[in-house]
XYZ file of C-alpha atoms in Angstrom:
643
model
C -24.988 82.238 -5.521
C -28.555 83.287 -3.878
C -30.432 80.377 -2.554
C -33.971 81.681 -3.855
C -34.972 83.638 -6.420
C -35.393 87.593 -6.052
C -39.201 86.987 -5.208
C -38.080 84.746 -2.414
C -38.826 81.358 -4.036
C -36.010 78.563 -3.401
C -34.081 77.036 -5.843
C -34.324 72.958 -5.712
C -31.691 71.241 -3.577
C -29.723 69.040 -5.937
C -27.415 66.373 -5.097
C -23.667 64.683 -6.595
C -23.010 66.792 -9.188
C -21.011 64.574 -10.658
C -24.380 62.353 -11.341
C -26.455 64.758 -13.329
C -29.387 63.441 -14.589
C -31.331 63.577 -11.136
C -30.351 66.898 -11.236
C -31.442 67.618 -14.939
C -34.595 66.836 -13.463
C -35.265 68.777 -10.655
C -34.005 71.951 -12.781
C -36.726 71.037 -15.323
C -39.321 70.312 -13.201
C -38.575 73.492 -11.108
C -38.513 75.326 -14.535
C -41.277 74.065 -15.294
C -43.116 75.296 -11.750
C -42.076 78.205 -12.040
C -43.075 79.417 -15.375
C -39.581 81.116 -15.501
C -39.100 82.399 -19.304
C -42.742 81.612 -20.874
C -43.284 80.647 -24.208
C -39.490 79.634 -24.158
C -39.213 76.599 -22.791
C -39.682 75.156 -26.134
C -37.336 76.869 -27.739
C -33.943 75.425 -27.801
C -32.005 78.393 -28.163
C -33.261 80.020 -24.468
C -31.142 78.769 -21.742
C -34.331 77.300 -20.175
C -35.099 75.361 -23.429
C -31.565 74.321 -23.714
C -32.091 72.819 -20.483
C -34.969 70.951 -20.939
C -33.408 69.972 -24.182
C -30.455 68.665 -22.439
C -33.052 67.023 -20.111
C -34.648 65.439 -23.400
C -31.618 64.347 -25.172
C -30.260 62.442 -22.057
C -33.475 60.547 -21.697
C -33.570 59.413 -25.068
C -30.150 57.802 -24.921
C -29.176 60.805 -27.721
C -26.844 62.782 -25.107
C -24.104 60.204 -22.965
C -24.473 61.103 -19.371
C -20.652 62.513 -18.634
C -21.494 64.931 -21.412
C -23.905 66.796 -19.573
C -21.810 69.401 -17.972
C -19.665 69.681 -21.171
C -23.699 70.439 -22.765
C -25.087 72.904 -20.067
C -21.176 75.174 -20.137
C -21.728 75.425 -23.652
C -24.981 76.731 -23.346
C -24.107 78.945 -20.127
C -20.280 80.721 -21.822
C -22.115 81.242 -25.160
C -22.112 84.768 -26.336
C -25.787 84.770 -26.638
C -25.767 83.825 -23.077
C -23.386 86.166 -21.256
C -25.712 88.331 -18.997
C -27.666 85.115 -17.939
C -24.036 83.965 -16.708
C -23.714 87.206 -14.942
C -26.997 87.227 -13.392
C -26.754 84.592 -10.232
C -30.102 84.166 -10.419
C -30.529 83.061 -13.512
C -31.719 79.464 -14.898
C -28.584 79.095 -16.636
C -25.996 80.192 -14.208
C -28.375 77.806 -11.127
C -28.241 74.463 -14.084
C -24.347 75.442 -14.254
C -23.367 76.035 -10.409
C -25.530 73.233 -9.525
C -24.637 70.575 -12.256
C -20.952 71.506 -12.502
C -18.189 73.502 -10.448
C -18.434 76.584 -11.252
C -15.952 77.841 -13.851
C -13.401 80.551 -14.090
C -11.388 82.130 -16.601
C -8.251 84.090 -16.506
C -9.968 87.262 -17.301
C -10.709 86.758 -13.669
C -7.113 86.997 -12.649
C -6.476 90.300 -15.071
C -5.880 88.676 -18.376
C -6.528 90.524 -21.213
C -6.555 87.894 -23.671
C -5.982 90.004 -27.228
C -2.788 87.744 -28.043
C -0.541 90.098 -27.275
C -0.566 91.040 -23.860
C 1.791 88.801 -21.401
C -0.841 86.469 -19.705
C 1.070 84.233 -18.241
C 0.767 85.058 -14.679
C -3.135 85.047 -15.334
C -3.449 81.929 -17.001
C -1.704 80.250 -14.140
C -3.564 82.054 -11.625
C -6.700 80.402 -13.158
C -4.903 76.950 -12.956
C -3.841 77.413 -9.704
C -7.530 78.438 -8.278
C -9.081 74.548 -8.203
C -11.984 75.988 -10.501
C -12.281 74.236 -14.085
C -11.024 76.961 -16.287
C -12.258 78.496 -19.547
C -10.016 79.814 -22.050
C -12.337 81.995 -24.561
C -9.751 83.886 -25.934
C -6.162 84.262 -27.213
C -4.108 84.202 -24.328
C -0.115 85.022 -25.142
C 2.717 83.052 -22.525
C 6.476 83.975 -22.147
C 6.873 80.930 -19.741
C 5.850 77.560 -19.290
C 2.480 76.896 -17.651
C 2.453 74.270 -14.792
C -0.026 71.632 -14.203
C -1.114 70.218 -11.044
C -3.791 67.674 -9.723
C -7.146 67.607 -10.619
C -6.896 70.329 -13.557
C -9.746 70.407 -15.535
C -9.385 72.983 -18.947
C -11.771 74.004 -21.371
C -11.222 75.455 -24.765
C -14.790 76.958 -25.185
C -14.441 78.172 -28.293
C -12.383 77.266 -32.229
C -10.464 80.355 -32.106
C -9.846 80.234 -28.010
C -5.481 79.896 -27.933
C -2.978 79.662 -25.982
C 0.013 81.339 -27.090
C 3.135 79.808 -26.872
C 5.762 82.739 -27.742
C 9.261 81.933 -26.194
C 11.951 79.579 -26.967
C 13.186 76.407 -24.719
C 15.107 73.470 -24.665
C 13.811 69.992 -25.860
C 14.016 68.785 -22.517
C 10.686 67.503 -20.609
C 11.199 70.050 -17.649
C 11.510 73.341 -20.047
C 7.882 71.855 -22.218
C 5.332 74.662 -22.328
C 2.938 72.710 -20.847
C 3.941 70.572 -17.760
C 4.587 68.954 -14.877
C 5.013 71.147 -11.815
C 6.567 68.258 -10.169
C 7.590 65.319 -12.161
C 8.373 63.181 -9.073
C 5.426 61.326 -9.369
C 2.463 61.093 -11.672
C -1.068 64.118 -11.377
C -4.348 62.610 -11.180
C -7.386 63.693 -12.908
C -6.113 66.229 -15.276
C -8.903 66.885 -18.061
C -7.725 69.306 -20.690
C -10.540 69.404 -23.724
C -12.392 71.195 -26.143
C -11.885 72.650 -29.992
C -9.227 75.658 -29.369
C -5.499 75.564 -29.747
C -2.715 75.759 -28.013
C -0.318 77.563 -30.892
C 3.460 78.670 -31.372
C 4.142 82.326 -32.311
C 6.413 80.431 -34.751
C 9.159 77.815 -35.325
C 11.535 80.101 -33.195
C 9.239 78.544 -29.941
C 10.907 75.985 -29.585
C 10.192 72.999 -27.112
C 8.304 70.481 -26.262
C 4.496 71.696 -26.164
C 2.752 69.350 -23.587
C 4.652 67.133 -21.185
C 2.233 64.993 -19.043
C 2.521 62.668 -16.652
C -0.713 61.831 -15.357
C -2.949 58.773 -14.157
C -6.597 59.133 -15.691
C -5.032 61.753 -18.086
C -8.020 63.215 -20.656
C -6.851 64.861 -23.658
C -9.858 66.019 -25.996
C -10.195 67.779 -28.885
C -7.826 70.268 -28.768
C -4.925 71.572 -31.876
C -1.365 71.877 -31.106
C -0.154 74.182 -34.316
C 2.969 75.363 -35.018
C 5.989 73.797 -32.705
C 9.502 72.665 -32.758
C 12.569 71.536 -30.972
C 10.171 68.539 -29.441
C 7.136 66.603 -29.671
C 3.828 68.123 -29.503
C 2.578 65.491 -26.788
C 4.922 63.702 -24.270
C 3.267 61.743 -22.006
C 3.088 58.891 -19.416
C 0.798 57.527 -16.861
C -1.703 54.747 -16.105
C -4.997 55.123 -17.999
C -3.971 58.558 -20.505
C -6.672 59.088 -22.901
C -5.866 61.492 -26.208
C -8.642 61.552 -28.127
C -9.840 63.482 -31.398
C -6.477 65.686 -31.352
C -4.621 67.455 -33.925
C -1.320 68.692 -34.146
C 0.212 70.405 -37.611
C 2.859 73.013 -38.993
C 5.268 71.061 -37.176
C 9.201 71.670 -38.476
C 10.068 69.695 -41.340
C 12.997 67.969 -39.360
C 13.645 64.867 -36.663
C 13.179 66.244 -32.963
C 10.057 67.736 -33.555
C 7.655 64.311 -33.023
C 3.710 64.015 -32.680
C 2.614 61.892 -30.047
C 5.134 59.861 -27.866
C 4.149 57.867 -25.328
C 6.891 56.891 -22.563
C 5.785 54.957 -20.046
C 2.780 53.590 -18.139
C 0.065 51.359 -18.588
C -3.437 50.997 -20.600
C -2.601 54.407 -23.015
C -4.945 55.135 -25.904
C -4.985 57.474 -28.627
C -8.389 57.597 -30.693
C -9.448 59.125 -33.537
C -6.387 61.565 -33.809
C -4.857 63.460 -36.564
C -1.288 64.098 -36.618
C 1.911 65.819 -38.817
C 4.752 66.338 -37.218
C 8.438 66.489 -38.072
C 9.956 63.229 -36.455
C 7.840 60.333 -35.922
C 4.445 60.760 -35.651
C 2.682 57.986 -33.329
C 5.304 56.131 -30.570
C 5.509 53.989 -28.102
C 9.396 55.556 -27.186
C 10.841 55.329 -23.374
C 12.930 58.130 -22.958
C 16.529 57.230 -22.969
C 17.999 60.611 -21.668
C 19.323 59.323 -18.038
C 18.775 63.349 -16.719
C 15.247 63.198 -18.187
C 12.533 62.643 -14.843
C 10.997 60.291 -17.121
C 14.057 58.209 -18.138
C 13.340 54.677 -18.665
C 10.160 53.205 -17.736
C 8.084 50.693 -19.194
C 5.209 50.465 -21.317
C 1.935 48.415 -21.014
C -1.269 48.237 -23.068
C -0.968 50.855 -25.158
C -3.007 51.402 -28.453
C -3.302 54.358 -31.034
C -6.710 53.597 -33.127
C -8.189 55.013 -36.251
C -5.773 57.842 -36.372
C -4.261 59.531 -39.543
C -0.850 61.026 -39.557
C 1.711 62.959 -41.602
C 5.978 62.588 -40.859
C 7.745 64.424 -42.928
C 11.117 63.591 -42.315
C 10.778 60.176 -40.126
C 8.214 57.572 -39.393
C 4.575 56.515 -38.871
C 4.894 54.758 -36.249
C 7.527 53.214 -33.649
C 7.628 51.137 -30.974
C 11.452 51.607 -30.111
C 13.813 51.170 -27.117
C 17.168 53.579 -27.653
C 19.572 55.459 -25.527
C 20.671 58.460 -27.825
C 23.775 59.116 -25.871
C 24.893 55.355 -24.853
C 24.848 52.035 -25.611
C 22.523 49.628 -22.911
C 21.897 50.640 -19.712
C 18.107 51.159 -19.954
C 16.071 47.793 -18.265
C 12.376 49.098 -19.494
C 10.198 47.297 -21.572
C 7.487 47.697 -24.163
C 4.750 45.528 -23.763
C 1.058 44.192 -25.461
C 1.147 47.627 -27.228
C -1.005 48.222 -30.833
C -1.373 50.566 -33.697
C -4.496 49.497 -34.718
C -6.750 51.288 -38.053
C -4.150 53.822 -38.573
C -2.993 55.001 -42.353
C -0.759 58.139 -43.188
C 3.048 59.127 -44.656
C 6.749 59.113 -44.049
C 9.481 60.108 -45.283
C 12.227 57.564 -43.864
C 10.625 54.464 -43.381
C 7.568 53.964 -42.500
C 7.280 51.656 -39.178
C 10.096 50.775 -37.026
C 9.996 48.334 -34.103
C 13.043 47.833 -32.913
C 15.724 47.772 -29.291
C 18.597 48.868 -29.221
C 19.485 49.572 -25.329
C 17.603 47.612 -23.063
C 17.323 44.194 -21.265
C 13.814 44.252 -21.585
C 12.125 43.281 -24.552
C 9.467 44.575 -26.985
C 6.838 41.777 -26.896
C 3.767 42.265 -28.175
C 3.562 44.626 -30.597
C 0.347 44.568 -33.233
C 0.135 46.460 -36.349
C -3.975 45.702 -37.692
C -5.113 47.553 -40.718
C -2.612 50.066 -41.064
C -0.799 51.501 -44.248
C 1.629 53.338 -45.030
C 2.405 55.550 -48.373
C 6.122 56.404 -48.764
C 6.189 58.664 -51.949
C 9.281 60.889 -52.121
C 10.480 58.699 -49.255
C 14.151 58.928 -48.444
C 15.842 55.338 -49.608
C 16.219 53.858 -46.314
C 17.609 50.377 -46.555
C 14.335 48.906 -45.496
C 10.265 50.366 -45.444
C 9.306 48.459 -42.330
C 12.147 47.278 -40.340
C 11.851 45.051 -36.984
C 15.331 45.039 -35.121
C 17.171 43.630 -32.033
C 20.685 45.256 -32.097
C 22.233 42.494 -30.265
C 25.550 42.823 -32.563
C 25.926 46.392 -30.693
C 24.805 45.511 -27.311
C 25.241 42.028 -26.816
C 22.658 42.143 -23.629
C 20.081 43.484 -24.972
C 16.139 42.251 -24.820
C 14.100 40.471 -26.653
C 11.788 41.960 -29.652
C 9.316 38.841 -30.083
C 5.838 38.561 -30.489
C 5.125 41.401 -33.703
C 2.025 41.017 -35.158
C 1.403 42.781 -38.848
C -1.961 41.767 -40.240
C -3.368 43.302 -43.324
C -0.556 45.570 -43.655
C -0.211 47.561 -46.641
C 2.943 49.707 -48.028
C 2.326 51.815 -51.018
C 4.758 53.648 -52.894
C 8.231 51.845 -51.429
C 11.255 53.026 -50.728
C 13.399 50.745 -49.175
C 16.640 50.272 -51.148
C 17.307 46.441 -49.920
C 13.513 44.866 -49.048
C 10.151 46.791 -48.273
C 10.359 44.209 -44.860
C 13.580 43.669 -43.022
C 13.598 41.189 -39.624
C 17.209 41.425 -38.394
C 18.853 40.906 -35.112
C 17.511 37.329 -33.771
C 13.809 38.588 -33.486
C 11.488 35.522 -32.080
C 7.787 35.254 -33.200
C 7.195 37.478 -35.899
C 3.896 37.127 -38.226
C 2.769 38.495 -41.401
C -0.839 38.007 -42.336
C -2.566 39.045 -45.416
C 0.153 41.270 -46.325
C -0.386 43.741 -49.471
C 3.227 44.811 -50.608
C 5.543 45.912 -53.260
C 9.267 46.563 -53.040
C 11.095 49.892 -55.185
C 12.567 49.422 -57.744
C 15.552 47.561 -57.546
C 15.636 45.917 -54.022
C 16.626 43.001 -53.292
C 13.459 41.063 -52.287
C 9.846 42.274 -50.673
C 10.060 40.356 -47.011
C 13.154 40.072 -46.021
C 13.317 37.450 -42.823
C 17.159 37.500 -42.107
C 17.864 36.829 -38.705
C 14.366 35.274 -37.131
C 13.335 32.432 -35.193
C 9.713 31.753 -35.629
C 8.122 33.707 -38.576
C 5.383 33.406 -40.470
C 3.912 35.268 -43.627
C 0.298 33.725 -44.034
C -2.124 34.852 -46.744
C -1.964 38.378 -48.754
C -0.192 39.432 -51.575
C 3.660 39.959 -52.255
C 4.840 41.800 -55.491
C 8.384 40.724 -56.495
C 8.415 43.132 -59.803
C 11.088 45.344 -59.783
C 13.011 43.501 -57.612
C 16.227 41.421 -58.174
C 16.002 38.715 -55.941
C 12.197 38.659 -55.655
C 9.344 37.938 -52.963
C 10.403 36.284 -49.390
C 14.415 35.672 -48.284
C 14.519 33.898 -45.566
C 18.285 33.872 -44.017
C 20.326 36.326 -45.443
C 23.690 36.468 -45.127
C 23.405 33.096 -43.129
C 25.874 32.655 -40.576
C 25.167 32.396 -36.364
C 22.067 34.585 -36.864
C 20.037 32.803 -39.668
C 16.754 32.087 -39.472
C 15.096 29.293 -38.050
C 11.189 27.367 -37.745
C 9.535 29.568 -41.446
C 6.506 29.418 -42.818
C 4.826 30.817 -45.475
C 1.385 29.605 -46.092
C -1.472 31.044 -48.410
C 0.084 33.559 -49.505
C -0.003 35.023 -53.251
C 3.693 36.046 -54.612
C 3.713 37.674 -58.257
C 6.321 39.298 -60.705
C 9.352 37.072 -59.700
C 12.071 38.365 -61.671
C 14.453 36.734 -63.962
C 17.359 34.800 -61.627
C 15.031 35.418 -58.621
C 13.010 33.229 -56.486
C 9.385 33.562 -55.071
C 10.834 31.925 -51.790
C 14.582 31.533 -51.429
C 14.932 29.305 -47.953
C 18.763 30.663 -48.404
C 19.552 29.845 -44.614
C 17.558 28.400 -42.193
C 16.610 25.441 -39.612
C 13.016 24.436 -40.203
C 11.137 25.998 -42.782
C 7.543 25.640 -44.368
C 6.454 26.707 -48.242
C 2.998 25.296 -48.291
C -0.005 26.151 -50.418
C 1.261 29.422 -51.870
C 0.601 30.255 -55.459
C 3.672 31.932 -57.298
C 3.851 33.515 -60.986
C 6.802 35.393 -62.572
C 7.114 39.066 -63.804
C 5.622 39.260 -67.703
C 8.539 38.219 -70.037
C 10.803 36.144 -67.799
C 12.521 33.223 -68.745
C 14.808 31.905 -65.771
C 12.605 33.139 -62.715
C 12.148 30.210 -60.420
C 9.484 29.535 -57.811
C 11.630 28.645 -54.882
C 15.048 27.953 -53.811
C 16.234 25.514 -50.643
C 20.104 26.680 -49.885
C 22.795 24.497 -48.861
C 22.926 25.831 -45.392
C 19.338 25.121 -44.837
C 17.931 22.151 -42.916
C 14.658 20.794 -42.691
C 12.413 22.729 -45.210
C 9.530 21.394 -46.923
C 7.920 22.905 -49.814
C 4.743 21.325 -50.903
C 1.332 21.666 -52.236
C 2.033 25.113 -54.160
C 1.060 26.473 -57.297
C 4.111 26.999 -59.740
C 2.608 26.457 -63.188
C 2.701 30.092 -63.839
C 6.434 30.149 -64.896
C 8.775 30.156 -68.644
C 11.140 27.549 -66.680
C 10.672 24.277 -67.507
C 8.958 22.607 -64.764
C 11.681 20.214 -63.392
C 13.902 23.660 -62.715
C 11.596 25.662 -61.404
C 12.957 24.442 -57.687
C 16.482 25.050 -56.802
C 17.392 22.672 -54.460
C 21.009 22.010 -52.605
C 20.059 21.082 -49.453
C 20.200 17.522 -48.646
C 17.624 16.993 -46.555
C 14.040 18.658 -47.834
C 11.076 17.911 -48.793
C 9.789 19.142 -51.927
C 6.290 17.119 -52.678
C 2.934 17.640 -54.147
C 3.846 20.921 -56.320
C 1.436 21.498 -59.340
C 3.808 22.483 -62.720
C 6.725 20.720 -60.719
C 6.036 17.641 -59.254
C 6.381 15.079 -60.489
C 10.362 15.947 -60.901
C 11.139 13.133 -63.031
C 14.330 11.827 -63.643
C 17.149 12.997 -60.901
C 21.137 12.064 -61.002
C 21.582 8.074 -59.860
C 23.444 7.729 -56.309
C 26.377 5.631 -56.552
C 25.115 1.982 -55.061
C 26.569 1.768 -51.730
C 27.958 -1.281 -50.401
C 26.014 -4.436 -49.162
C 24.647 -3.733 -45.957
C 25.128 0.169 -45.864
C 21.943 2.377 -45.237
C 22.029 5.283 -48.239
C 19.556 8.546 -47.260
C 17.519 10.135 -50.245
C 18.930 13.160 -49.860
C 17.395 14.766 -53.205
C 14.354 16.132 -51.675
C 11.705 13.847 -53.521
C 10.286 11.336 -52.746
C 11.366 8.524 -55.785
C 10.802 5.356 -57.410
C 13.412 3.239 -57.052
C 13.561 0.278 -59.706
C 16.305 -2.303 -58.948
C 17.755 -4.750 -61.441
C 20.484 -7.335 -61.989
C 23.037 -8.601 -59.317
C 22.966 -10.796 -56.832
C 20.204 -9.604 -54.309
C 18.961 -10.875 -51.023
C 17.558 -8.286 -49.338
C 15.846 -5.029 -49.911
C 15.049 -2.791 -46.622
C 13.380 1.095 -46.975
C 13.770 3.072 -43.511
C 15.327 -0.373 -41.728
C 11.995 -2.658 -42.747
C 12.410 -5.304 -44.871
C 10.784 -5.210 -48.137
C 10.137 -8.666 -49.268
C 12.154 -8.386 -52.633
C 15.366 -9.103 -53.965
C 14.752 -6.704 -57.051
C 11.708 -4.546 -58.635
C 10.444 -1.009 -57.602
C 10.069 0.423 -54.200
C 9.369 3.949 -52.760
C 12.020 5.587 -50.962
C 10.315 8.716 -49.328
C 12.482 12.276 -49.226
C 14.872 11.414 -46.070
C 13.984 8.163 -45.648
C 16.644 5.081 -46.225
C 17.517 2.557 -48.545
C 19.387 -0.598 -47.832
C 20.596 -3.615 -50.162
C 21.776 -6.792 -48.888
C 23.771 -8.343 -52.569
C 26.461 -10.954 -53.258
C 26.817 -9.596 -56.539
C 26.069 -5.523 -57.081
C 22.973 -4.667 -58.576
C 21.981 -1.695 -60.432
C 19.165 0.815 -59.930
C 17.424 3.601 -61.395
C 15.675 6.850 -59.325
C 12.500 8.595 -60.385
C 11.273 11.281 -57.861
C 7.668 12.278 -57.866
């Protein structure tokens, strides 16, 4: 690059060009000075004017600083352009050398770039050079291309490819765009702008882009056309993938969108995605051989992105070991899907471990949906999983967050929601679901401690059992501390329950309004199994059922509470306990709280919960669980009314 210009006059000394806008400056003002292209510094389509427009747009708070260099190498590589580029001298080619590093492309290393010519050797000549590189054209590769530190790789034009046109294995090491050493992660690899990186067809197999990077900037770009792998593997500390696209994936498992495997503070914006297998994960790898095997995940996010599976799911936060059971110790942690809405074809969001001692904790699904037309019947839509019957050791999945989480079109044969496996800490809020036809129930909570289902809407029709189970299957792994609060449950089904509290320690139905499916006659609002302990269900809305009001509660438990109930309470009439002996405490066991009138015999003393009463005979109120106590000579009778 000459220092002045051919009549001898120097160029302006410019400083970090990493800060451009000082820079922007000079240029113009030099410009300016000069008189260099008159009449077109106005116009925005001279490389002067774009300049000066560049100048103008940053000042005005229209054009984000960083951008600048992506601006003035637009301006300098475009076609109209290319002899300013090749002139030294010129304004264009000074703003780009002085603003930016100056480019190269592999046409500089011999490529020919007419997508059928071998470039391989070119393209990772360019790579190799410490230049940023340009792709401009369709660029055909027989081997994988190797990424080091530092890498910085523009697409500068829509129809700019690189052509991936050889078949490999599915392992990281043989991806077709890599790692050249795995052993520990790149820094500052950029790869951006609107081309595509392409397979000739399904036959090129392989993973397409296995990363790991810190500070990791993926822009813009299409992966099209791939199988045997996922289009994006990566790991690192700060990755950024934003505004990607990947389609014409294989219709099958193994060929995934976007997997994440390990690092910390990952995020995924604004991307597009249909792939084969699952289309946005959080997934260690769980191949031992893999140079990635097994590391943990922190602070990940994938935000207002759309996505496609055709064969698998949405989205999955998921610890597994495909050829083992345990032996991983990674963890998933504080990781979100936030704004995201697509398809799948087998389920549609899985968070679950199989084969780790660390746990998934932390995982929040906000605003995303899921539409599972022509779904395979999977047992469940959305299933959250420890696998502790399989791997007795394994970690804890606690902490998952669904809010306003919609599921259209269900599939699941037994519940559109399944929590299995002793999860911990698992909420539901303003939920908008349905189940298929013919499942069991909507939310299915069947091994949980700590869940709640607040607000939103649950649609039992169709179902047999209908809206929220809580305990299924009781045993060692029921459920335990449930609430469901606010929440809207419709189209209970003949023999089936809005809530059925089936088994489980510590359990909460409060201010939820239930209604049954049009033309049933024995639906009930809520049911309180014998194996459960400590549930209260009160202040709900159950006047929208056939079933007379006193049945509308199924109650064997001994020890609920079941108060305050509009078209239920109060209960009325319940069966007489047999009157205990003087002196001998009897518990109210039927789940009401009763009037209790007392008559005849030979009385002394009356106590409720040990207190004495003052009265030999007459009414008192024995609350649900609380006592009752009669001192007599001679046995009274008595009569029970619960509210």
């Amino acid at each position: 690059m000459a220092s002045t210009t051919t009549d001898g006059v120097p160029y302006p000394e410019l400083g970090d060009p990493f800060r451009p806008q000082a820079d922007l400056q000079a240029l113009a003002d030099w410009l300016q000075e000069q008189g260099i292209t008159p009449g077109g510094l106005a116009n925005p389509d001279t490389p002067a004017g774009a300049l000066l427009g560049t100048k103008a747009d940053l000042e005005d708070g229209k054009l984000p600083e960083e951008q600048v260099p992506d601006r003035l190498t637009e301006t300098a590589l475009s076609a109209s352009n290319a002899a300013a580029v090749d002139d030294d001298t010129s304004p264009v080619s000074v703003a780009l050398a002085k603003t930016t590093p100056r480019m190269t492309t592999p046409e500089a290393f011999g490529a020919v770039g007419d997508g059928t010519t071998d470039d391989t050797d070119a393209v990772q000549a360019a790579w190799d050079s410490g230049a940023p590189v340009a792709l401009t054209r369709t660029y055909r590769c027989t081997e994988s291309l190797l990424v080091d530190d530092g890498l910085d790789l523009w697409w500068a034009n829509p129809t700019a490819t690189l052509l991936k046109d050889f078949a490999a294995g599915s392992g990281s090491t043989e991806a077709f765009i890599r790692n050249r050493d795995f052993a520990s992660a790149m820094t500052g690899v950029r790869m951006h702008g609107l081309g595509r990186v392409q397979g000739a067809s399904l036959s090129a197999t392989g993973k397409v882009f296995c990363l790991y990077a810190d500070d990791l900037v993926l822009e813009g770009f299409t992966v099209d056309t791939w199988a045997g792998g996922q289009a994006f593997l990566l790991a690192g500390d700060r990755v950024s993938a934003r505004h990607l696209w990947a389609l014409n994936s294989a219709a099958t498992t193994g060929c995934g969108g976007i997997r994440f495997v390990g690092g910390d503070d990952f995020k995924a914006l604004g991307c597009h995605i249909e792939s084969g297998d699952d289309v946005f994960q959080f997934v260690p790898v769980g191949l031992s051989t893999d140079p990635l095997y097994d590391m943990t995940i922190r602070r990940g996010s994938y935000e207002q992105c759309t996505g496609v599976s055709s064969a698998a799911r949405l989205a999955a936060a998921v610890i597994l070991d495909p050829s083992d059971i345990g032996g991983m110790t990674c963890s998933i942690i504080d990781s979100s899907f936030r704004n995201i809405k697509g398809r799948a074809a087998n389920r549609g969001l899985v968070v679950e471990n199989d084969d780790s001692t660390g746990d998934i904790d932390g995982i929040q699904f906000d605003s995303v949906s899921v539409d599972l037309t022509g779904a395979t019947a999977a047992a469940q839509d959305i299933l959250v999983k420890r696998d502790n019957a399989t791997y007795a050791s394994v970690g804890a999945v606690k902490n998952v967050d669904f809010k306003r989480t919609r599921v259209t079109n269900p599939a699941g044969t037994t519940a559109t929601v399944s929590v299995v496996g002793s999860c911990s800490d698992i909420t539901f809020e303003k939920p908008d679901m349905r189940a298929a036809t013919g499942a069991t129930s909507v939310i299915d909570l069947a091994s949980v401690t700590t869940a709640r289902v607040l607000g939103g809407r649950v649609d039992a029709t169709g179902t047999t059992g209908g809206g929220v189970t809580v305990g299924t299957g009781g045993g060692a792994n029921a459920a335990a501390d449930v609430t469901v609060d606010g929440t809207r449950i419709v189209g209970v089904p003949d023999g089936g329950y809005g809530v059925n509290l089936n088994a489980v320690a510590g359990a909460s139905v409060v201010r939820t309004v239930m209604s049954e499916v049009s033309g049933a006659t024995t639906a009930k609002a809520a049911r309180i199994g014998s194996s459960s302990t400590k549930s209260a269900v009160v202040g709900n809305d159950f006047t929208a059922f056939t079933t007379a009001s006193t049945g509308r509660v199924n109650n064997l438990s001994t020890d609920a509470v079941i108060r305050g109930n509009l078209g239920h309470n109060p209960r009325g009439a319940v069966t007489t306990p047999t009157m205990p002996a003087t002196g001998v405490a009897y518990t109210n066991t039927s789940g009401y709280d009763c009037t209790v009138t007392v008559t005849g015999g030979t009385v002394t003393v009356i106590r409720v919960g040990g207190t004495i009463t003052n009265l030999t005979s007459g009414t008192v109120r024995v609350p649900a669980g609380q006592t009752i106590m009669l001192t007599y000579s001679a046995a009274p009778t008595w009569v029970w009314i619960a509210d």
